[in-house]
CSV table of C-alpha atoms in Angstrom, one decimal:
chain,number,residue,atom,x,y,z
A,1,UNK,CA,24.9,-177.5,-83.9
A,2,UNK,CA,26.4,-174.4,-82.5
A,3,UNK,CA,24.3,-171.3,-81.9
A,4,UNK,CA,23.8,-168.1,-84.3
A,5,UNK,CA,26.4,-165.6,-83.2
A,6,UNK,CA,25.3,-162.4,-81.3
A,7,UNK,CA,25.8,-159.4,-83.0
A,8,UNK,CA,25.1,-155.4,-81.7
A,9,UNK,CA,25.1,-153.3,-84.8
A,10,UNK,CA,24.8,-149.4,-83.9
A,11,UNK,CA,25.2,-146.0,-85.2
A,12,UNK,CA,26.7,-143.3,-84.1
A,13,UNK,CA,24.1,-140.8,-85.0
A,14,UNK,CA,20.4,-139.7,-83.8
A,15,UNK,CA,19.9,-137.7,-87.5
A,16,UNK,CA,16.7,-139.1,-89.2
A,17,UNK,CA,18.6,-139.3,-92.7
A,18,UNK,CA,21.7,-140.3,-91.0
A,19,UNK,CA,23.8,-142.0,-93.6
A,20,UNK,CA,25.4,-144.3,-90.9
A,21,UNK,CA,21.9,-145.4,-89.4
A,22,UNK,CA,20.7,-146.6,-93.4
A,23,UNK,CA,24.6,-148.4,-93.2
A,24,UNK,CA,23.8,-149.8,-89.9
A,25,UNK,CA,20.6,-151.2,-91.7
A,26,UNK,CA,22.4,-152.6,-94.3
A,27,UNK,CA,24.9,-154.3,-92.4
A,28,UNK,CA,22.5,-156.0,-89.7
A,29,UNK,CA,20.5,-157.6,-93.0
A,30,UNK,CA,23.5,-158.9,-94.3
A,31,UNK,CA,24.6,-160.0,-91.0
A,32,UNK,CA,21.4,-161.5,-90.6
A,33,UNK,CA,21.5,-163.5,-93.5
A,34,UNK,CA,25.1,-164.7,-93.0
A,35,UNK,CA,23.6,-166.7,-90.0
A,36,UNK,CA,24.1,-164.2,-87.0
A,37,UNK,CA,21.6,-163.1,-83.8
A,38,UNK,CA,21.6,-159.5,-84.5
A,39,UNK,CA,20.5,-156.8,-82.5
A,40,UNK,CA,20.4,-153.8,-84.2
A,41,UNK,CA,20.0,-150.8,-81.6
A,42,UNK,CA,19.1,-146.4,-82.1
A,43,UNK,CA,21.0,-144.6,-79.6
A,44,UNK,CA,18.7,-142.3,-79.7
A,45,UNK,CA,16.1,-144.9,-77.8
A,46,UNK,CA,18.2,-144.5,-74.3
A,47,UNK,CA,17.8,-141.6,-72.4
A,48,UNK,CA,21.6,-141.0,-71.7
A,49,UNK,CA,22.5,-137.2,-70.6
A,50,UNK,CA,26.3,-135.8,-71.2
A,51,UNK,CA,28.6,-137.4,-68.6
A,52,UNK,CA,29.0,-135.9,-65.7
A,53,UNK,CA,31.0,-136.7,-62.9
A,54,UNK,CA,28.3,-135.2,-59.9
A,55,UNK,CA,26.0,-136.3,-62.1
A,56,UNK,CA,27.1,-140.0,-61.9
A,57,UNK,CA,27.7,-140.0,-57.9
A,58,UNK,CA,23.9,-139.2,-57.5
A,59,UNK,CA,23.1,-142.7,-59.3
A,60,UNK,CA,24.1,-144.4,-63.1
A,61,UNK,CA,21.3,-143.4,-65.1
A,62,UNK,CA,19.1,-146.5,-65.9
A,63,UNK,CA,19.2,-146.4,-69.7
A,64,UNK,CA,22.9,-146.5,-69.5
A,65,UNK,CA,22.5,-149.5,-66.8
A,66,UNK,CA,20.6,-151.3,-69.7
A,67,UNK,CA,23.3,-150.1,-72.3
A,68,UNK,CA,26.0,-151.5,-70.2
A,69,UNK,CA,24.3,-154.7,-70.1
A,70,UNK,CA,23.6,-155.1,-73.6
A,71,UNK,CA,27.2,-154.4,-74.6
A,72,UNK,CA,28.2,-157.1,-72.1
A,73,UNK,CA,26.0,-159.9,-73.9
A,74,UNK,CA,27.0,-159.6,-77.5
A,75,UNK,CA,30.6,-160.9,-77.9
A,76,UNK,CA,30.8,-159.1,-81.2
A,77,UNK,CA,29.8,-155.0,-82.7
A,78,UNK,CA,29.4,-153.4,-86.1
A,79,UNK,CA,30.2,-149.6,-85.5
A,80,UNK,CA,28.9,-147.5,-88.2
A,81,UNK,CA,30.9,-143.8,-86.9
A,82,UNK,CA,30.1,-140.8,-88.7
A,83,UNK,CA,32.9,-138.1,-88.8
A,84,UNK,CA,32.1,-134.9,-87.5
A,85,UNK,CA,35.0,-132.4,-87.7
A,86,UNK,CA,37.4,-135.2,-88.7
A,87,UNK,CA,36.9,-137.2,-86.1
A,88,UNK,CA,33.9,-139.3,-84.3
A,89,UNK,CA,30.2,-137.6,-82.9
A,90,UNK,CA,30.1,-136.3,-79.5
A,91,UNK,CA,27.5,-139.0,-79.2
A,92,UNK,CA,29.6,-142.0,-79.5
A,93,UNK,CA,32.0,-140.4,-77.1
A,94,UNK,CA,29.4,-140.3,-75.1
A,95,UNK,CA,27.7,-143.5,-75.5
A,96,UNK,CA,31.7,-145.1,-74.5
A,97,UNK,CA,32.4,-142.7,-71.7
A,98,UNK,CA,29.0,-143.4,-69.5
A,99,UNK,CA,29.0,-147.0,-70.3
A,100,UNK,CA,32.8,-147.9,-69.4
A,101,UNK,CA,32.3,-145.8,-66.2
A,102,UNK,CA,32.5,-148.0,-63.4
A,103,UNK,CA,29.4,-148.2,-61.1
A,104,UNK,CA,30.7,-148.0,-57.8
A,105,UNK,CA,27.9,-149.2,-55.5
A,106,UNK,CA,27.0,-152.2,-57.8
A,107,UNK,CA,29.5,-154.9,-57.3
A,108,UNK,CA,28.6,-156.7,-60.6
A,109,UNK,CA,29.5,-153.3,-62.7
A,110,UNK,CA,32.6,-152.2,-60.2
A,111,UNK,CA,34.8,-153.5,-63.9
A,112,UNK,CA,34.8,-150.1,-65.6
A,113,UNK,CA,35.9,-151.8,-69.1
A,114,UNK,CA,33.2,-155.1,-68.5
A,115,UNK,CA,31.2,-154.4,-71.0
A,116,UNK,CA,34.1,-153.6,-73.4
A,117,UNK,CA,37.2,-156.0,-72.4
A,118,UNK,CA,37.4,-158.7,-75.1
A,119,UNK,CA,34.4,-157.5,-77.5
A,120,UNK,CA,35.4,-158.1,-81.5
A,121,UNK,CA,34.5,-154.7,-83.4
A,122,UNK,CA,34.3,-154.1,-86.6
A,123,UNK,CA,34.3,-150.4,-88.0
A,124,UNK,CA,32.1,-149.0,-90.9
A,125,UNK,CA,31.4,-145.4,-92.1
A,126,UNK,CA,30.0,-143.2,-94.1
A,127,UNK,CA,30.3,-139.8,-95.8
A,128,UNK,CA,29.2,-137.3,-98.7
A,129,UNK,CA,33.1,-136.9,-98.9
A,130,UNK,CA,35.8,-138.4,-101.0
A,131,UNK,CA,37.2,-140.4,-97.8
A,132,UNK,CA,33.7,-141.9,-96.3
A,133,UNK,CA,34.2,-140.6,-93.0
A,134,UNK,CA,37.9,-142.3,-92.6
A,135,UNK,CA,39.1,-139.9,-90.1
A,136,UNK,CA,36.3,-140.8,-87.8
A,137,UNK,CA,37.9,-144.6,-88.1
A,138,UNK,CA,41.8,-143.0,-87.2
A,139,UNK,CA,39.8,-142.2,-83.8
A,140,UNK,CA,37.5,-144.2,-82.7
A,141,UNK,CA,39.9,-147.1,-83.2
A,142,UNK,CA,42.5,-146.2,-80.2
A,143,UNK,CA,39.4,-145.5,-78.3
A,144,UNK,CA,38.6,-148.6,-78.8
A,145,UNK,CA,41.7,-150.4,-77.8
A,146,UNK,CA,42.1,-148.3,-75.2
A,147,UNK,CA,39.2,-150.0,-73.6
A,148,UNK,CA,40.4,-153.2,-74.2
A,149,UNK,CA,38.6,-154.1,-77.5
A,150,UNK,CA,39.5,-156.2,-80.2
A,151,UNK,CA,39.2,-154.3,-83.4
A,152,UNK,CA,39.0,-156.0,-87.1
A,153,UNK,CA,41.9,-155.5,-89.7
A,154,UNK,CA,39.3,-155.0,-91.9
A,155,UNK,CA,36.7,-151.8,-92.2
A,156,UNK,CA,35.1,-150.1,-94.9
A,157,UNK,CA,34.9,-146.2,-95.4
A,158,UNK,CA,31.9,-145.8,-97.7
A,159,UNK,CA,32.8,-142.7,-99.7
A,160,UNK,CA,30.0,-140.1,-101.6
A,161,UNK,CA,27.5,-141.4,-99.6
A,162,UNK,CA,24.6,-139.3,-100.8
A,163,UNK,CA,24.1,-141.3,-103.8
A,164,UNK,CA,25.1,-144.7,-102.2
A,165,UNK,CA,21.8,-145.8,-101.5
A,166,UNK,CA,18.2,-145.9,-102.8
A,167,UNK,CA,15.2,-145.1,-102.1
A,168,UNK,CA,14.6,-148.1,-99.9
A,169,UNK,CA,17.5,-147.3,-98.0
A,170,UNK,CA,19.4,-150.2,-99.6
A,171,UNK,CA,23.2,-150.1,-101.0
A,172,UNK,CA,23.4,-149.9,-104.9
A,173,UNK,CA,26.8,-151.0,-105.4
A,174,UNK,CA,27.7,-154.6,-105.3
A,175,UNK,CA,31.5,-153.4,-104.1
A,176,UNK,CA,30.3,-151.5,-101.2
A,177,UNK,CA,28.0,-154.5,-100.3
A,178,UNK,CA,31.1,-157.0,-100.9
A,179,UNK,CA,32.8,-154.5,-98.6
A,180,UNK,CA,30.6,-154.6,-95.5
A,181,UNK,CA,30.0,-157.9,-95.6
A,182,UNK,CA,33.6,-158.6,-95.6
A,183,UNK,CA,33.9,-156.7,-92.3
A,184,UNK,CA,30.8,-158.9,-90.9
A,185,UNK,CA,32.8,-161.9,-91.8
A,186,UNK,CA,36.0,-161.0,-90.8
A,187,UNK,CA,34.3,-159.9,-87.1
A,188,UNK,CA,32.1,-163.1,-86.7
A,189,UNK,CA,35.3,-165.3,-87.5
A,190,UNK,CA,37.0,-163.6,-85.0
A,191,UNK,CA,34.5,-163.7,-82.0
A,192,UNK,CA,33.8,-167.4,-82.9
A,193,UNK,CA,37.8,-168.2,-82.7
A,194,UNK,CA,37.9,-165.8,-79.3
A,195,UNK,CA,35.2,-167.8,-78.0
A,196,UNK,CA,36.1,-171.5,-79.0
């Protein structure tokens, strides 16, 4: 019998009512119950300061050292980007630039893109707007592929967002559910045919 999957599902916001942290929740259940080892991970629980350059050359800061290394063991990611001014957060930016930074004086993380370089990700998003954060997708995707990523075909833009979910944080429209875990599906498939 072949192993659950490993799956890192993350947000790319810190906000307490964060629409993309309740889809993040959504998707790791789903994920969960489709047979995957999930690990569903806050940003906001690693103590990673804006990049910096001089910063960096003093020593990797070790919440991004633990970051790195968690991105390295799960072959496949759920990305749930909110937009911000069209485009992603400064935090996920952030979050990609520290943690594809090579570590110079550690010979195991000298591989800028190691944690990156073959990883299936799948995109969601959400949004009060008509487009559910869409925009944000258009971007994060080359970013994405830039560092060597495999993206899904398939993502899901979860539009009007503010009445998406109840008050148990759960999804009350069977489409949008359909939706997400289409993108779990399609992702899984993928890293289990990357991996075979």
């Amino acid at each position: 019998m072949n192993a659950p999957q490993k799956l890192l599902i993350f947000a790319g916001s810190t906000r307490q009512n964060s629409y993309n942290r309740k889809l993040a929740h959504v998707a790791a259940a789903l994920a969960r119950a489709s047979g995957a080892e999930v690990t569903h991970i806050e940003l906001a629980d690693f103590d990673i300061p804006m990049y910096n350059a001089d910063l960096e050359a003093k020593g990797t800061p070790p919440d991004v050292m633990k970051l790195k290394q968690i991105m390295y063991e799960h072959p496949a990611w759920i990305i749930c980007s909110p937009e911000y001014n069209g485009s992603y957060t400064a935090l996920l930016k952030n979050t990609v630039d520290w943690v594809s930074s090579p570590v110079k004086s550690d010979p195991a993380w000298h591989e800028g893109f190691k944690s990156f370089s073959g990883k299936v990700v799948g995109v969601l998003s959400a949004s009060p707007g008509a487009l559910g954060g869409l925009r944000s997708q258009s971007h994060l995707v080359p970013l994405l592929l830039n560092a060597q990523c495999w993206v899904a075909p398939k993502a899901f833009a979860l539009s009007r967002a503010g009445d998406a979910f109840d008050a148990e944080g759960k999804l009350v429209n069977e489409a949008s559910l359909k939706n997400v875990q289409a993108v779990i599906d399609q992702v899984l498939f993928a890293s289990a045919r990357l991996a075979a």
